[in-house]
């Protein structure tokens, strides 16, 4: 008995053959159960990556953590939306599907150093998710559950690339034999949960004792390549907008400011970690902004690399994140971040101006960077305004509060200034990069700095 005669056009919109689509796959209940586990592990992993970002000293690792936490957040959102399409009332999305998954994720977060943390996330968690995604694709009907297969298809290559990045990062760091013992230790916790999918056989032997609970360290750090992390003198903050400086010097100051922006995700991480009470949408939106701000720092580093400049000699200080993470509440940090974003909107002093400076300097790379930086900050101002409004704080009130928060936390930096010489390094840097003295004398920079503060 034959089916309809073929006219040669691929059947089923090209998803596969009639024969392949006739295979019974996971049902709705099984699919929802798997997605609940996927979204919870991705969400917990996002939180682990965010919590490690400030104290991780290696710059390149900070960049990787920032990207992958956002990709995790995106995957969580896809899975949550799909679960909502298939089940009403909506199953509990903000709690672990089973306690063993939380115990596993908790243990990953108890890594003692960067290499151990990377091994846990990139050699255990992400490979586990990758295997789970592939298992789902192997078991899901290609037609009836195409919507879920589609989002898993988006998540899978991102996770593959993350695994590859982590493996290469670990190879560069050469963590030694301890890595294998740690991986095996975490593997026992994951096995006790039935793997990522919960479908694997569970061992009868008890899980080994876990490590002591740790408190997330929000102290921002730089690795040994970088100089002056406690030198809070940063002349680019005033030079970039000084009409006495040439466009080339102002553009150079802007690129320094972009590279310094790593201090923004270092501060934002503390807000996300310390506000578990806020809805998932808050964490999703701030996850995107955290990645954007890291991209801005990377833009600056790319511009300097393109010029052959050793940008580790710029004192990329940790003052902004240090004073806010230690001397302000999470809500105060949100408030001052929004006030800064809002202050960047005026055309003559904000992001439009910065974009124009890059163009006047004849630097097409900087011009493109500042074009996209401007676009990002428009989104960030909207995010900040929306969440402060939901928390009962308006724009005018936030601006007033931010001024007081800035003044108080800036004064708190005094207790850290003794950890490094407070040096104005701008003249030497301008001579090295532009080949001439700065057009903004040190005395003028000092006066402008006092006015800005």
Short mmCIF file of C-alpha atoms in Angstrom, two decimals:
data_model
loop_
_atom_site.label_atom_id
_atom_site.label_comp_id
_atom_site.label_asym_id
_atom_site.label_seq_id
_atom_site.Cartn_x
_atom_site.Cartn_y
_atom_site.Cartn_z
CA UNK A 1 0.00 0.00 0.00
CA UNK A 2 1.65 3.25 -1.15
CA UNK A 3 1.23 6.84 -0.02
CA UNK A 4 0.63 9.86 -2.19
CA UNK A 5 2.73 9.88 -5.38
CA UNK A 6 5.77 12.13 -5.06
CA UNK A 7 6.25 15.13 -7.34
CA UNK A 8 9.87 15.53 -6.18
CA UNK A 9 9.31 18.48 -3.85
CA UNK A 10 10.78 17.75 -0.39
CA UNK A 11 7.97 16.68 1.92
CA UNK A 12 7.08 18.11 5.32
CA UNK A 13 8.64 21.52 4.54
CA UNK A 14 12.07 19.88 4.40
CA UNK A 15 12.07 18.82 8.05
CA UNK A 16 12.51 15.17 7.10
CA UNK A 17 10.80 12.27 5.45
CA UNK A 18 7.32 10.87 6.11
CA UNK A 19 9.02 7.79 7.51
CA UNK A 20 11.15 9.80 9.93
CA UNK A 21 8.14 11.83 11.09
CA UNK A 22 6.18 8.65 11.77
CA UNK A 23 8.52 7.72 14.64
CA UNK A 24 6.93 8.27 18.05
CA UNK A 25 9.07 10.57 20.19
CA UNK A 26 8.89 12.30 23.55
CA UNK A 27 5.38 13.24 24.64
CA UNK A 28 4.40 16.65 25.98
CA UNK A 29 4.81 15.59 29.60
CA UNK A 30 8.30 14.20 28.95
CA UNK A 31 9.29 17.28 26.94
CA UNK A 32 8.13 19.67 29.65
CA UNK A 33 10.03 17.67 32.27
CA UNK A 34 13.22 17.86 30.21
CA UNK A 35 12.83 21.59 29.54
CA UNK A 36 12.28 22.27 33.24
CA UNK A 37 15.62 20.62 33.96
CA UNK A 38 17.41 22.34 31.06
CA UNK A 39 16.16 25.79 32.05
CA UNK A 40 17.02 25.31 35.70
CA UNK A 41 20.58 24.12 35.07
CA UNK A 42 21.13 26.93 32.54
CA UNK A 43 19.73 29.44 35.03
CA UNK A 44 21.91 28.21 37.88
CA UNK A 45 24.93 28.21 35.56
CA UNK A 46 24.20 31.78 34.55
CA UNK A 47 24.19 32.73 38.23
CA UNK A 48 27.48 30.92 38.87
CA UNK A 49 29.18 32.68 35.97
CA UNK A 50 27.91 36.09 37.11
CA UNK A 51 28.98 35.49 40.70
CA UNK A 52 32.56 34.71 39.65
CA UNK A 53 33.07 37.58 37.23
CA UNK A 54 34.18 40.36 39.62
CA UNK A 55 36.79 38.39 41.58
CA UNK A 56 38.18 36.49 38.59
CA UNK A 57 41.46 38.27 37.88
CA UNK A 58 42.07 37.00 34.33
CA UNK A 59 40.68 39.57 31.89
CA UNK A 60 39.99 37.09 29.10
CA UNK A 61 38.11 34.81 31.48
CA UNK A 62 35.89 37.70 32.58
CA UNK A 63 34.99 38.18 28.90
CA UNK A 64 34.10 34.51 28.50
CA UNK A 65 32.02 34.42 31.67
CA UNK A 66 30.10 37.52 30.55
CA UNK A 67 29.22 36.06 27.15
CA UNK A 68 28.24 32.65 28.40
CA UNK A 69 26.09 33.91 31.26
CA UNK A 70 24.04 35.87 28.70
CA UNK A 71 23.76 32.88 26.38
CA UNK A 72 22.54 30.85 29.36
CA UNK A 73 19.96 33.55 30.10
CA UNK A 74 18.74 33.47 26.51
CA UNK A 75 18.38 29.69 26.61
CA UNK A 76 16.46 29.91 29.89
CA UNK A 77 14.05 32.38 28.31
CA UNK A 78 13.46 30.18 25.27
CA UNK A 79 12.77 27.15 27.45
CA UNK A 80 10.45 29.04 29.80
CA UNK A 81 8.42 30.39 26.91
CA UNK A 82 8.11 26.96 25.32
CA UNK A 83 7.02 25.37 28.59
CA UNK A 84 4.32 28.05 28.86
CA UNK A 85 3.08 27.18 25.37
CA UNK A 86 2.62 23.54 26.30
CA UNK A 87 1.26 23.61 29.84
CA UNK A 88 -1.36 25.63 31.72
CA UNK A 89 -1.24 26.31 34.56
CA UNK A 90 2.46 26.92 34.21
CA UNK A 91 4.68 24.53 36.18
CA UNK A 92 6.98 26.03 38.83
CA UNK A 93 9.85 27.61 36.89
CA UNK A 94 11.69 29.34 39.72
CA UNK A 95 12.55 26.30 41.82
CA UNK A 96 14.69 23.25 41.11
CA UNK A 97 12.81 20.32 39.53
CA UNK A 98 14.55 18.19 42.15
CA UNK A 99 16.96 19.02 45.01
CA UNK A 100 19.81 16.95 43.58
CA UNK A 101 20.20 19.44 40.72
CA UNK A 102 20.68 22.27 43.19
CA UNK A 103 23.20 20.24 45.18
CA UNK A 104 25.17 19.65 41.99
CA UNK A 105 25.13 23.34 40.99
CA UNK A 106 26.02 24.41 44.54
CA UNK A 107 29.07 22.17 44.45
CA UNK A 108 30.24 23.61 41.11
CA UNK A 109 30.20 27.04 42.76
CA UNK A 110 32.55 25.87 45.49
CA UNK A 111 35.58 25.78 43.21
CA UNK A 112 38.66 27.24 44.87
CA UNK A 113 40.23 29.10 41.93
CA UNK A 114 39.67 30.08 38.32
CA UNK A 115 40.98 26.85 36.80
CA UNK A 116 38.81 24.69 39.06
CA UNK A 117 35.75 26.81 38.33
CA UNK A 118 36.34 26.62 34.59
CA UNK A 119 36.78 22.85 34.82
CA UNK A 120 33.47 22.50 36.65
CA UNK A 121 31.46 24.67 34.27
CA UNK A 122 33.12 23.92 30.95
CA UNK A 123 34.10 20.26 31.42
CA UNK A 124 31.09 19.11 33.44
CA UNK A 125 28.06 21.44 33.30
CA UNK A 126 28.15 22.57 29.68
CA UNK A 127 29.08 19.11 28.31
CA UNK A 128 26.21 17.74 30.38
CA UNK A 129 23.81 20.23 28.84
CA UNK A 130 25.22 19.48 25.41
CA UNK A 131 24.61 15.76 25.88
CA UNK A 132 21.11 16.51 27.14
CA UNK A 133 20.29 18.66 24.11
CA UNK A 134 21.53 15.97 21.74
CA UNK A 135 19.55 13.31 23.58
CA UNK A 136 16.43 15.43 23.23
CA UNK A 137 16.96 15.88 19.49
CA UNK A 138 17.49 12.15 19.11
CA UNK A 139 14.24 11.40 20.96
CA UNK A 140 11.86 14.16 19.83
CA UNK A 141 9.57 13.80 16.84
CA UNK A 142 10.81 16.10 14.11
CA UNK A 143 7.32 17.31 13.14
CA UNK A 144 5.02 17.46 16.16
CA UNK A 145 7.65 19.08 18.37
CA UNK A 146 9.44 21.18 15.80
CA UNK A 147 9.10 24.34 18.00
CA UNK A 148 11.12 22.74 20.81
CA UNK A 149 13.61 21.17 18.41
CA UNK A 150 14.13 24.61 16.89
CA UNK A 151 15.14 26.30 20.15
CA UNK A 152 17.30 23.34 21.16
CA UNK A 153 18.91 23.75 17.75
CA UNK A 154 19.76 27.35 18.67
CA UNK A 155 21.16 26.37 22.08
CA UNK A 156 23.28 23.46 20.91
CA UNK A 157 25.92 25.24 18.76
CA UNK A 158 26.32 28.04 21.33
CA UNK A 159 26.97 25.42 23.99
CA UNK A 160 29.44 23.60 21.75
CA UNK A 161 31.42 26.81 21.24
CA UNK A 162 31.36 27.52 24.99
CA UNK A 163 32.73 24.03 25.69
CA UNK A 164 35.51 24.59 23.17
CA UNK A 165 36.40 27.99 24.66
CA UNK A 166 36.52 26.52 28.16
CA UNK A 167 38.72 23.60 27.11
CA UNK A 168 41.18 25.96 25.42
CA UNK A 169 41.17 28.32 28.39
CA UNK A 170 41.94 25.45 30.75
CA UNK A 171 44.72 24.14 28.50
CA UNK A 172 46.32 27.60 28.62
CA UNK A 173 46.04 27.74 32.43
CA UNK A 174 47.44 24.22 32.91
CA UNK A 175 45.67 23.43 36.18
CA UNK A 176 47.32 20.00 36.62
CA UNK A 177 46.09 16.72 38.09
CA UNK A 178 43.67 18.36 40.51
CA UNK A 179 41.35 19.09 37.61
CA UNK A 180 40.56 15.40 37.06
CA UNK A 181 39.78 14.78 40.72
CA UNK A 182 37.45 17.79 40.78
CA UNK A 183 35.68 16.68 37.60
CA UNK A 184 35.17 13.20 39.01
CA UNK A 185 33.88 14.69 42.27
CA UNK A 186 31.31 16.83 40.45
CA UNK A 187 30.40 13.92 38.21
CA UNK A 188 29.18 12.00 41.24
CA UNK A 189 26.83 14.85 42.16
CA UNK A 190 25.49 15.03 38.60
CA UNK A 191 25.07 11.24 38.42
CA UNK A 192 23.01 11.35 41.63
CA UNK A 193 20.55 13.62 39.75
CA UNK A 194 20.27 11.18 36.86
CA UNK A 195 22.42 13.46 34.71
CA UNK A 196 21.15 16.64 33.16
CA UNK A 197 18.08 14.92 31.73
CA UNK A 198 17.30 12.82 34.79
CA UNK A 199 17.08 9.81 32.46
CA UNK A 200 20.46 8.28 33.32
CA UNK A 201 20.72 5.39 35.81
CA UNK A 202 21.36 6.69 39.32
CA UNK A 203 24.11 5.09 41.37
CA UNK A 204 23.18 3.35 44.60
CA UNK A 205 26.31 4.58 46.40
CA UNK A 206 25.92 7.81 48.40
CA UNK A 207 27.17 11.15 47.10
CA UNK A 208 30.48 12.17 48.70
CA UNK A 209 30.47 15.03 51.22
CA UNK A 210 30.26 18.44 49.62
CA UNK A 211 32.66 21.27 50.22
CA UNK A 212 31.80 23.99 52.73
CA UNK A 213 29.42 26.67 51.51
CA UNK A 214 31.10 29.77 50.11
CA UNK A 215 29.95 33.38 49.91
CA UNK A 216 30.30 35.01 46.49
CA UNK A 217 33.28 37.37 46.45
CA UNK A 218 32.33 40.68 44.84
CA UNK A 219 35.82 42.21 45.14
CA UNK A 220 36.91 43.25 41.61
CA UNK A 221 40.39 42.07 40.62
CA UNK A 222 42.93 42.29 37.79
CA UNK A 223 45.68 39.80 36.99
CA UNK A 224 49.41 40.51 37.31
CA UNK A 225 49.74 41.93 33.78
CA UNK A 226 47.79 45.03 34.75
CA UNK A 227 49.25 48.02 36.53
CA UNK A 228 47.54 50.47 38.83
CA UNK A 229 44.27 48.73 39.66
CA UNK A 230 44.13 50.89 42.80
CA UNK A 231 45.35 54.05 41.05
CA UNK A 232 42.06 55.93 40.89
CA UNK A 233 43.44 58.81 38.83
CA UNK A 234 41.83 58.49 35.39
CA UNK A 235 42.32 61.69 33.33
CA UNK A 236 40.34 60.40 30.29
CA UNK A 237 37.17 61.09 32.29
CA UNK A 238 37.73 64.81 31.80
CA UNK A 239 39.92 64.93 28.68
CA UNK A 240 37.38 63.25 26.36
CA UNK A 241 35.05 66.26 26.50
CA UNK A 242 37.62 69.08 26.81
CA UNK A 243 37.55 71.34 23.72
CA UNK A 244 41.21 72.21 24.37
CA UNK A 245 42.17 68.71 23.25
CA UNK A 246 42.35 67.66 19.63
CA UNK A 247 39.84 65.16 18.28
CA UNK A 248 42.64 62.58 18.22
CA UNK A 249 43.38 63.09 21.92
CA UNK A 250 39.71 63.10 22.87
CA UNK A 251 39.20 59.91 20.86
CA UNK A 252 42.14 58.32 22.67
CA UNK A 253 40.55 59.25 25.97
CA UNK A 254 37.28 57.69 24.84
CA UNK A 255 39.02 54.42 23.99
CA UNK A 256 40.57 54.40 27.45
CA UNK A 257 37.12 54.95 28.95
CA UNK A 258 35.68 52.09 26.90
CA UNK A 259 38.38 49.70 28.11
CA UNK A 260 37.83 50.78 31.71
CA UNK A 261 34.18 49.72 31.37
CA UNK A 262 34.98 46.26 32.67
CA UNK A 263 34.21 47.87 36.04
CA UNK A 264 30.52 48.11 35.06
CA UNK A 265 29.85 44.36 34.68
CA UNK A 266 31.93 43.84 37.83
CA UNK A 267 29.46 46.07 39.65
CA UNK A 268 26.35 44.76 37.90
CA UNK A 269 27.25 41.21 38.89
CA UNK A 270 26.89 42.14 42.54
CA UNK A 271 23.39 43.55 41.92
CA UNK A 272 22.27 40.36 40.21
CA UNK A 273 23.78 38.08 42.85
CA UNK A 274 22.35 40.06 45.76
CA UNK A 275 18.81 40.47 44.34
CA UNK A 276 17.52 36.88 44.04
CA UNK A 277 14.14 38.21 45.16
CA UNK A 278 13.56 40.07 41.90
CA UNK A 279 11.68 38.38 39.02
CA UNK A 280 13.39 36.37 36.31
CA UNK A 281 12.84 39.16 33.77
CA UNK A 282 15.04 41.48 35.85
CA UNK A 283 17.92 39.02 35.75
CA UNK A 284 17.41 38.36 32.04
CA UNK A 285 17.53 42.04 31.12
CA UNK A 286 20.47 42.83 33.37
CA UNK A 287 22.24 39.76 32.00
CA UNK A 288 22.05 41.34 28.54
CA UNK A 289 23.32 44.67 29.84
CA UNK A 290 26.17 42.97 31.70
CA UNK A 291 27.28 41.36 28.44
CA UNK A 292 26.94 44.64 26.56
CA UNK A 293 29.11 46.48 29.07
CA UNK A 294 31.74 43.77 28.79
CA UNK A 295 31.62 44.13 25.02
CA UNK A 296 32.31 47.83 25.44
CA UNK A 297 35.46 47.07 27.42
CA UNK A 298 36.45 44.58 24.73
CA UNK A 299 35.89 47.24 22.05
CA UNK A 300 38.48 49.42 23.75
CA UNK A 301 40.94 46.57 23.98
CA UNK A 302 40.43 45.73 20.29
CA UNK A 303 41.11 49.34 19.31
CA UNK A 304 44.38 49.34 21.25
CA UNK A 305 45.42 45.95 19.91
CA UNK A 306 44.76 47.24 16.38
CA UNK A 307 47.22 50.06 17.10
CA UNK A 308 49.78 47.75 18.71
CA UNK A 309 49.40 49.45 22.10
CA UNK A 310 49.97 47.54 25.33
CA UNK A 311 46.75 48.55 27.06
CA UNK A 312 47.65 46.72 30.26
CA UNK A 313 49.76 49.82 31.03
CA UNK A 314 46.60 51.89 31.32
CA UNK A 315 45.61 51.93 35.00
CA UNK A 316 42.31 50.13 34.53
CA UNK A 317 41.37 50.68 38.12
CA UNK A 318 38.64 48.84 40.00
CA UNK A 319 37.38 51.91 41.87
CA UNK A 320 33.83 52.07 40.48
CA UNK A 321 32.93 48.46 41.25
CA UNK A 322 34.94 48.45 44.48
CA UNK A 323 33.22 51.45 46.05
CA UNK A 324 29.73 50.40 45.00
CA UNK A 325 30.02 46.68 45.72
CA UNK A 326 31.37 47.35 49.19
CA UNK A 327 29.78 50.64 50.15
CA UNK A 328 26.32 50.73 48.54
CA UNK A 329 23.21 48.60 48.65
CA UNK A 330 22.07 46.69 45.55
CA UNK A 331 19.26 49.20 44.99
CA UNK A 332 21.71 52.10 45.31
CA UNK A 333 23.91 50.42 42.70
CA UNK A 334 20.95 50.10 40.36
CA UNK A 335 20.09 53.74 40.94
CA UNK A 336 23.54 55.11 40.19
CA UNK A 337 23.89 52.88 37.13
CA UNK A 338 20.63 54.22 35.71
CA UNK A 339 21.63 57.82 36.49
CA UNK A 340 24.88 57.31 34.57
CA UNK A 341 23.05 55.78 31.60
CA UNK A 342 20.53 58.61 31.60
CA UNK A 343 23.32 61.21 31.69
CA UNK A 344 24.68 59.74 28.44
CA UNK A 345 21.52 60.55 26.46
CA UNK A 346 21.96 64.35 25.83
CA UNK A 347 23.24 64.91 22.32
CA UNK A 348 25.91 67.54 23.08
CA UNK A 349 27.60 65.67 25.93
CA UNK A 350 26.54 62.03 25.71
CA UNK A 351 26.83 59.16 23.27
CA UNK A 352 26.01 61.18 20.18
CA UNK A 353 28.90 63.48 21.05
CA UNK A 354 31.27 60.53 21.57
CA UNK A 355 30.32 59.09 18.19
CA UNK A 356 30.98 62.48 16.59
CA UNK A 357 34.42 62.74 18.26
CA UNK A 358 35.47 59.38 16.83
CA UNK A 359 34.42 60.54 13.37
CA UNK A 360 36.26 63.86 13.73
CA UNK A 361 39.37 61.92 14.72
CA UNK A 362 39.24 60.02 11.42
CA UNK A 363 39.13 56.69 13.23
CA UNK A 364 36.57 54.46 11.46
CA UNK A 365 37.03 51.60 13.94
CA UNK A 366 36.37 53.84 16.92
CA UNK A 367 33.49 55.44 15.05
CA UNK A 368 31.82 52.06 14.55
CA UNK A 369 32.48 51.05 18.14
CA UNK A 370 30.90 54.24 19.45
CA UNK A 371 27.98 53.92 17.06
CA UNK A 372 27.06 50.56 18.60
CA UNK A 373 28.00 51.69 22.10
CA UNK A 374 25.47 54.50 21.69
CA UNK A 375 22.78 52.04 20.56
CA UNK A 376 23.46 49.80 23.55
CA UNK A 377 23.22 52.64 26.05
CA UNK A 378 19.79 53.66 24.75
CA UNK A 379 18.61 50.15 25.60
CA UNK A 380 20.33 50.26 28.99
CA UNK A 381 18.66 53.52 29.97
CA UNK A 382 15.30 51.95 29.12
CA UNK A 383 16.10 48.87 31.24
CA UNK A 384 17.16 50.97 34.21
CA UNK A 385 14.15 53.28 33.99
CA UNK A 386 11.72 50.37 33.76
CA UNK A 387 13.06 48.48 36.76
CA UNK A 388 13.46 51.49 39.01
CA UNK A 389 9.88 52.49 38.17
CA UNK A 390 8.70 49.01 39.13
CA UNK A 391 10.59 49.44 42.41
CA UNK A 392 8.89 52.79 43.00
CA UNK A 393 11.69 55.18 41.98
CA UNK A 394 11.19 57.82 39.28
CA UNK A 395 13.79 59.46 37.04
CA UNK A 396 14.11 62.69 39.01
CA UNK A 397 14.30 60.87 42.33
CA UNK A 398 16.91 58.46 40.97
CA UNK A 399 19.06 61.34 39.73
CA UNK A 400 18.96 63.07 43.10
CA UNK A 401 19.71 59.87 45.00
CA UNK A 402 22.56 59.00 42.64
CA UNK A 403 24.39 62.25 43.40
CA UNK A 404 24.40 61.47 47.13
CA UNK A 405 25.40 57.84 46.52
CA UNK A 406 28.27 58.96 44.29
CA UNK A 407 29.54 61.47 46.82
CA UNK A 408 29.43 59.01 49.70
CA UNK A 409 31.02 56.09 47.86
CA UNK A 410 33.66 58.26 46.20
CA UNK A 411 34.78 59.35 49.65
CA UNK A 412 34.92 55.68 50.67
CA UNK A 413 37.71 55.15 48.12
CA UNK A 414 40.09 57.08 50.38
CA UNK A 415 40.68 53.97 52.45
CA UNK A 416 42.03 52.13 49.38
CA UNK A 417 44.23 54.85 47.87
CA UNK A 418 47.22 53.81 49.93
CA UNK A 419 47.42 50.50 48.07
CA UNK A 420 48.97 52.17 45.00
CA UNK A 421 50.55 55.52 44.03
CA UNK A 422 47.87 57.94 42.83
CA UNK A 423 49.57 59.13 39.62
CA UNK A 424 48.38 61.17 36.67
CA UNK A 425 49.71 59.04 33.81
CA UNK A 426 48.07 60.84 30.89
CA UNK A 427 51.00 62.93 29.60
CA UNK A 428 53.29 59.93 29.19
CA UNK A 429 50.54 57.89 27.55
CA UNK A 430 49.66 60.62 25.02
CA UNK A 431 53.32 61.07 24.07
CA UNK A 432 53.72 57.32 23.59
CA UNK A 433 50.60 56.94 21.44
CA UNK A 434 50.21 60.27 19.64
CA UNK A 435 53.84 61.41 19.67
CA UNK A 436 53.24 64.78 21.31
CA UNK A 437 52.29 66.32 24.62
CA UNK A 438 48.70 66.49 25.81
CA UNK A 439 46.88 69.70 24.95
CA UNK A 440 45.26 69.58 28.39
CA UNK A 441 47.89 70.49 31.03
CA UNK A 442 47.97 68.55 34.28
CA UNK A 443 46.77 71.58 36.26
CA UNK A 444 43.73 71.97 34.01
CA UNK A 445 42.98 68.25 34.28
CA UNK A 446 43.13 68.52 38.07
CA UNK A 447 40.70 71.44 38.10
CA UNK A 448 38.29 69.72 35.73
CA UNK A 449 38.47 66.58 37.89
CA UNK A 450 37.52 68.58 41.01
CA UNK A 451 34.57 70.09 39.15
CA UNK A 452 33.48 66.68 37.88
CA UNK A 453 33.57 65.18 41.33
#
